[in-house]
PDB file of C-alpha atoms in Angstrom:
ATOM      1  CA  THR A 712       0.270   0.058   0.097  1.00 59.00           C
ATOM      2  CA  LEU A 713       2.835   2.636   0.668  1.00 62.00           C
ATOM      3  CA  ASN A 714       4.404   1.590  -2.631  1.00 68.00           C
ATOM      4  CA  LEU A 715       1.008   2.459  -3.944  1.00 60.00           C
ATOM      5  CA  ILE A 716       1.080   5.637  -2.365  1.00 59.00           C
ATOM      6  CA  LEU A 717       5.118   6.929  -3.463  1.00 62.00           C
ATOM      7  CA  THR A 718       3.804   5.449  -6.900  1.00 65.00           C
ATOM      8  CA  ASN A 719       0.922   7.893  -7.222  1.00 61.00           C
ATOM      9  CA  MET A 720       2.087  10.863  -5.952  1.00 63.00           C
ATOM     10  CA  SER A 721       5.343  10.978  -7.623  1.00 68.00           C
ATOM     11  CA  GLU A 722       3.466  10.326 -10.587  1.00 70.00           C
ATOM     12  CA  ALA A 723       1.379  13.282  -9.985  1.00 68.00           C
ATOM     13  CA  THR A 724       4.853  15.712  -9.027  1.00 71.00           C
ATOM     14  CA  ARG A 725       6.044  14.040 -12.464  1.00 75.00           C
ATOM     15  CA  LEU A 726       3.432  15.668 -14.244  1.00 72.00           C
ATOM     16  CA  GLU A 727       3.813  19.234 -12.467  1.00 75.00           C
ATOM     17  CA  GLN A 728       7.316  19.409 -13.564  1.00 76.00           C
ATOM     18  CA  MET A 729       6.257  18.102 -16.924  1.00 80.00           C
ATOM     19  CA  LEU A 730       4.001  20.548 -17.256  1.00 81.00           C
ATOM     20  CA  ILE A 731       6.507  23.885 -16.804  1.00 81.00           C
ATOM     21  CA  ARG A 732       8.886  22.475 -19.838  1.00 85.00           C
ATOM     22  CA  THR A 733       5.260  21.510 -22.118  1.00 88.00           C
ATOM     23  CA  GLU A 734       5.267  23.629 -25.225  1.00 91.00           C
ATOM     24  CA  LYS A 735       1.476  24.556 -26.161  1.00 93.00           C
ATOM     25  CA  LEU A 736       0.862  24.608 -29.702  1.00 95.00           C
ATOM     26  CA  GLU A 737      -2.778  24.933 -32.077  1.00 96.00           C
ATOM     27  CA  PHE A 738      -4.594  21.961 -32.616  1.00 97.00           C
ATOM     28  CA  ASP A 739      -7.960  21.000 -33.087  1.00 97.00           C
ATOM     29  CA  LEU A 740      -9.783  20.154 -30.020  1.00 98.00           C
ATOM     30  CA  LYS A 741     -12.538  18.084 -31.633  1.00 98.00           C
ATOM     31  CA  THR A 742     -10.841  15.860 -32.848  1.00 98.00           C
ATOM     32  CA  VAL A 743      -8.514  14.776 -30.059  1.00 98.00           C
ATOM     33  CA  VAL A 744     -12.080  14.157 -28.259  1.00 98.00           C
ATOM     34  CA  CYS A 745     -13.508  12.824 -31.066  1.00 98.00           C
ATOM     35  CA  GLY A 746     -10.117  10.454 -31.090  1.00 98.00           C
ATOM     36  CA  CYS A 747     -10.680   9.617 -27.412  1.00 98.00           C
ATOM     37  CA  ILE A 748     -14.483   8.516 -27.598  1.00 98.00           C
ATOM     38  CA  ALA A 749     -13.400   6.120 -31.003  1.00 98.00           C
ATOM     39  CA  GLY A 750     -10.961   5.187 -27.823  1.00 98.00           C
ATOM     40  CA  TYR A 751     -13.122   4.454 -24.996  1.00 98.00           C
ATOM     41  CA  LYS A 752     -15.779   3.035 -26.940  1.00 97.00           C
ATOM     42  CA  GLN A 753     -13.416   0.055 -27.671  1.00 97.00           C
ATOM     43  CA  VAL A 754     -11.915  -0.144 -23.995  1.00 97.00           C
ATOM     44  CA  TYR A 755     -15.601   0.301 -22.095  1.00 97.00           C
ATOM     45  CA  SER A 756     -17.666  -1.968 -24.880  1.00 97.00           C
ATOM     46  CA  ASP A 757     -20.289  -3.057 -22.586  1.00 97.00           C
ATOM     47  CA  PHE A 758     -20.396   1.580 -22.615  1.00 98.00           C
ATOM     48  CA  THR A 759     -22.094   3.768 -25.018  1.00 98.00           C
ATOM     49  CA  PHE A 760     -20.536   7.400 -25.212  1.00 98.00           C
ATOM     50  CA  ASN A 761     -22.881   9.735 -26.480  1.00 98.00           C
ATOM     51  CA  LEU A 762     -20.841  13.363 -27.917  1.00 98.00           C
ATOM     52  CA  HIS A 763     -22.833  16.165 -28.664  1.00 98.00           C
ATOM     53  CA  THR A 764     -21.692  19.031 -30.449  1.00 97.00           C
ATOM     54  CA  GLU A 765     -22.361  21.457 -33.289  1.00 95.00           C
ATOM     55  CA  LEU A 766     -18.554  22.464 -33.799  1.00 96.00           C
ATOM     56  CA  ALA A 767     -16.738  21.692 -37.102  1.00 96.00           C
ATOM     57  CA  GLN A 768     -13.932  21.710 -35.776  1.00 96.00           C
ATOM     58  CA  LEU A 769     -12.388  24.034 -32.310  1.00 96.00           C
ATOM     59  CA  ASN A 770      -9.045  25.105 -32.591  1.00 96.00           C
ATOM     60  CA  PHE A 771      -7.213  25.307 -29.646  1.00 97.00           C
ATOM     61  CA  PHE A 772      -3.708  25.999 -28.178  1.00 95.00           C
ATOM     62  CA  GLY A 773      -2.165  23.812 -25.142  1.00 95.00           C
ATOM     63  CA  SER A 774      -0.984  20.615 -24.949  1.00 96.00           C
ATOM     64  CA  PRO A 775      -3.053  17.869 -26.844  1.00 96.00           C
ATOM     65  CA  GLU A 776      -1.503  14.660 -24.489  1.00 95.00           C
ATOM     66  CA  HIS A 777      -2.261  16.550 -21.351  1.00 95.00           C
ATOM     67  CA  ILE A 778      -6.173  17.244 -23.356  1.00 97.00           C
ATOM     68  CA  VAL A 779      -5.866  13.575 -23.699  1.00 97.00           C
ATOM     69  CA  GLN A 780      -4.940  12.316 -20.006  1.00 94.00           C
ATOM     70  CA  LEU A 781      -7.163  14.988 -18.415  1.00 96.00           C
ATOM     71  CA  LEU A 782      -9.865  13.120 -19.894  1.00 97.00           C
ATOM     72  CA  ASP A 783      -9.067  10.363 -19.595  1.00 96.00           C
ATOM     73  CA  LYS A 784      -9.374  11.034 -15.928  1.00 93.00           C
ATOM     74  CA  VAL A 785     -12.564  12.757 -16.197  1.00 96.00           C
ATOM     75  CA  ILE A 786     -14.328   9.642 -18.244  1.00 97.00           C
ATOM     76  CA  ASN A 787     -12.645   6.870 -15.676  1.00 94.00           C
ATOM     77  CA  ASN A 788     -14.454   8.428 -13.089  1.00 91.00           C
ATOM     78  CA  ALA A 789     -17.505   8.893 -15.319  1.00 95.00           C
ATOM     79  CA  VAL A 790     -17.256   5.288 -16.313  1.00 96.00           C
ATOM     80  CA  GLU A 791     -16.931   3.733 -12.352  1.00 91.00           C
ATOM     81  CA  PHE A 792     -19.872   6.213 -10.798  1.00 92.00           C
ATOM     82  CA  SER A 793     -22.012   5.456 -13.880  1.00 96.00           C
ATOM     83  CA  GLN A 794     -25.107   3.077 -13.256  1.00 96.00           C
ATOM     84  CA  ASP A 795     -26.996   2.955 -16.782  1.00 97.00           C
ATOM     85  CA  LYS A 796     -23.632   3.027 -18.575  1.00 98.00           C
ATOM     86  CA  ILE A 797     -23.963   6.284 -20.067  1.00 98.00           C
ATOM     87  CA  ILE A 798     -21.502   8.408 -20.734  1.00 98.00           C
ATOM     88  CA  ASN A 799     -22.783  12.135 -22.313  1.00 98.00           C
ATOM     89  CA  ILE A 800     -20.372  14.530 -23.442  1.00 98.00           C
ATOM     90  CA  GLU A 801     -20.409  17.965 -24.621  1.00 98.00           C
ATOM     91  CA  LEU A 802     -18.178  20.013 -26.513  1.00 98.00           C
ATOM     92  CA  ASN A 803     -18.752  24.257 -26.951  1.00 97.00           C
ATOM     93  CA  LEU A 804     -17.642  27.417 -27.544  1.00 96.00           C
ATOM     94  CA  GLN A 805     -19.115  29.729 -25.419  1.00 95.00           C
ATOM     95  CA  GLY A 806     -17.200  33.303 -26.744  1.00 94.00           C
ATOM     96  CA  ASP A 807     -13.525  32.223 -26.095  1.00 95.00           C
ATOM     97  CA  LEU A 808     -13.900  29.023 -24.120  1.00 97.00           C
ATOM     98  CA  ALA A 809     -13.891  26.051 -24.794  1.00 97.00           C
ATOM     99  CA  GLU A 810     -16.344  24.022 -22.456  1.00 98.00           C
ATOM    100  CA  LEU A 811     -15.957  20.347 -22.395  1.00 98.00           C
ATOM    101  CA  SER A 812     -19.060  18.285 -20.378  1.00 98.00           C
ATOM    102  CA  VAL A 813     -18.863  14.883 -18.887  1.00 98.00           C
ATOM    103  CA  GLY A 814     -21.868  13.400 -17.568  1.00 97.00           C
ATOM    104  CA  ASN A 815     -22.951  10.218 -16.390  1.00 97.00           C
ATOM    105  CA  ASN A 816     -26.173   9.400 -14.473  1.00 96.00           C
ATOM    106  CA  GLY A 817     -25.726   7.939 -10.851  1.00 93.00           C
ATOM    107  CA  VAL A 818     -24.694   8.579  -7.338  1.00 86.00           C
ATOM    108  CA  LEU A 819     -24.660  12.225  -6.489  1.00 89.00           C
ATOM    109  CA  LEU A 820     -21.795  13.971  -4.656  1.00 84.00           C
ATOM    110  CA  PRO A 821     -21.746  14.768  -1.341  1.00 78.00           C
ATOM    111  CA  GLU A 822     -22.376  18.696  -0.650  1.00 73.00           C
ATOM    112  CA  GLN A 823     -18.882  18.401   1.719  1.00 61.00           C
ATOM    113  CA  LEU A 824     -16.724  17.258  -1.562  1.00 60.00           C
ATOM    114  CA  ASN A 825     -18.452  19.460  -4.294  1.00 53.00           C
ATOM    115  CA  GLU A 826     -15.111  21.695  -3.697  1.00 58.00           C
ATOM    116  CA  SER A 827     -12.310  19.127  -2.336  1.00 51.00           C
ATOM    117  CA  LEU A 828     -13.400  16.783  -5.426  1.00 62.00           C
ATOM    118  CA  PHE A 829     -10.396  17.823  -6.843  1.00 61.00           C
ATOM    119  CA  ASP A 830      -7.831  17.981  -4.580  1.00 52.00           C
ATOM    120  CA  SER A 831      -4.907  15.549  -3.938  1.00 50.00           C
ATOM    121  CA  MET A 832      -6.207  12.217  -1.844  1.00 45.00           C
ATOM    122  CA  VAL A 833      -9.672  12.285  -1.804  1.00 43.00           C
ATOM    123  CA  SER A 834     -11.898   9.914  -3.015  1.00 45.00           C
ATOM    124  CA  MET A 835     -15.334   8.673  -2.609  1.00 48.00           C
ATOM    125  CA  ARG A 836     -15.387   5.424  -3.231  1.00 40.00           C
ATOM    126  CA  ASP A 837     -16.214   2.394  -0.925  1.00 43.00           C
ATOM    127  CA  LYS A 838     -13.327   0.917   0.627  1.00 42.00           C
ATOM    128  CA  SER A 839     -14.912  -2.382   1.387  1.00 41.00           C
ATOM    129  CA  LYS A 840     -15.522  -2.980  -2.154  1.00 45.00           C
ATOM    130  CA  GLN A 841     -11.975  -2.155  -3.270  1.00 40.00           C
ATOM    131  CA  GLU A 842      -8.673  -4.498  -2.885  1.00 47.00           C
ATOM    132  CA  GLN A 843      -6.003  -1.632  -3.288  1.00 42.00           C
ATOM    133  CA  PRO A 844      -7.277   2.115  -1.496  1.00 40.00           C
ATOM    134  CA  HIS A 845      -7.970   5.105  -3.834  1.00 40.00           C
ATOM    135  CA  LEU A 846      -5.877   7.842  -3.607  1.00 42.00           C
ATOM    136  CA  GLY A 847      -8.126  10.086  -5.420  1.00 61.00           C
ATOM    137  CA  LEU A 848      -5.378  11.670  -7.280  1.00 75.00           C
ATOM    138  CA  GLY A 849      -7.222  11.465 -11.081  1.00 81.00           C
ATOM    139  CA  LEU A 850      -9.129  14.572 -10.680  1.00 86.00           C
ATOM    140  CA  TYR A 851      -6.142  15.995  -9.056  1.00 86.00           C
ATOM    141  CA  ILE A 852      -4.315  15.451 -12.112  1.00 88.00           C
ATOM    142  CA  ALA A 853      -6.973  17.002 -14.590  1.00 92.00           C
ATOM    143  CA  ARG A 854      -6.797  19.677 -12.408  1.00 92.00           C
ATOM    144  CA  LEU A 855      -3.432  20.681 -12.773  1.00 92.00           C
ATOM    145  CA  ILE A 856      -4.005  20.164 -16.808  1.00 94.00           C
ATOM    146  CA  CYS A 857      -6.880  22.450 -16.457  1.00 95.00           C
ATOM    147  CA  GLN A 858      -4.492  25.087 -14.471  1.00 93.00           C
ATOM    148  CA  PHE A 859      -2.064  24.722 -17.026  1.00 94.00           C
ATOM    149  CA  HIS A 860      -4.155  25.806 -19.887  1.00 96.00           C
ATOM    150  CA  GLN A 861      -5.627  28.733 -17.655  1.00 95.00           C
ATOM    151  CA  GLY A 862      -9.015  26.978 -17.085  1.00 96.00           C
ATOM    152  CA  ASN A 863     -10.565  25.491 -14.974  1.00 95.00           C
ATOM    153  CA  ILE A 864     -12.691  22.149 -13.919  1.00 95.00           C
ATOM    154  CA  LYS A 865     -15.832  21.328 -11.209  1.00 94.00           C
ATOM    155  CA  ALA A 866     -18.062  18.706 -11.052  1.00 91.00           C
ATOM    156  CA  GLN A 867     -22.040  19.580  -9.881  1.00 92.00           C
ATOM    157  CA  ASN A 868     -24.863  16.963  -9.304  1.00 92.00           C
ATOM    158  CA  HIS A 869     -27.426  17.074 -11.760  1.00 93.00           C
ATOM    159  CA  HIS A 870     -30.946  15.582 -11.317  1.00 92.00           C
ATOM    160  CA  SER A 871     -33.677  13.627 -13.330  1.00 89.00           C
ATOM    161  CA  PRO A 872     -31.461  11.643 -13.646  1.00 92.00           C
ATOM    162  CA  ASP A 873     -29.356  11.540 -11.057  1.00 95.00           C
ATOM    163  CA  GLY A 874     -25.890  12.142 -11.677  1.00 95.00           C
ATOM    164  CA  VAL A 875     -22.958  13.734 -12.395  1.00 94.00           C
ATOM    165  CA  THR A 876     -21.441  16.357 -14.918  1.00 96.00           C
ATOM    166  CA  VAL A 877     -17.956  17.489 -14.994  1.00 95.00           C
ATOM    167  CA  LYS A 878     -17.106  20.741 -16.327  1.00 97.00           C
ATOM    168  CA  VAL A 879     -13.929  22.494 -18.061  1.00 97.00           C
ATOM    169  CA  THR A 880     -13.399  25.224 -19.332  1.00 97.00           C
ATOM    170  CA  LEU A 881     -10.547  26.257 -20.721  1.00 97.00           C
ATOM    171  CA  PRO A 882      -9.631  29.745 -22.673  1.00 96.00           C
ATOM    172  CA  ILE A 883      -9.092  28.959 -26.694  1.00 92.00           C
ATOM    173  CA  LYS A 884      -6.318  31.150 -27.164  1.00 80.00           C
ATOM    174  CA  ILE A 885      -3.494  31.881 -24.236  1.00 59.00           C
TER     175      ILE A 885
END
């Protein structure tokens, strides 16, 4: 268990150090998101991934590899907490902000976790069902990547049906 903790903490530290040296470039954010979703459909073959967007493309300035990593962390959480195996993804442009939302229907977030959910070492998984402790670093890493892109990430409950939507907001040019 201590080994697992150290490995995961060093992953977060390595990412922080790597982001400092990462150069940003222009790429089509929609193409990256669509490519990720195609991969998720294969990896999570019993899940349905619905992408809602009206954008033909979305030119974005940043690190495509880290955007993929961010999406991986958010999708992994959505899949883990989904009760109906349907993941809804939206990609929109609001002014000069790219908005990426990932929603799943399932367990609601406890009110006290809304803000701290993206901190290091926070997890709301059922400890009795786990062989290994969950360290809660996935959404922390997602937040680091958002901050690198001068954006933010938040999670909120939605109702009818109940579930959680994670919303990433990123300026398209920095």
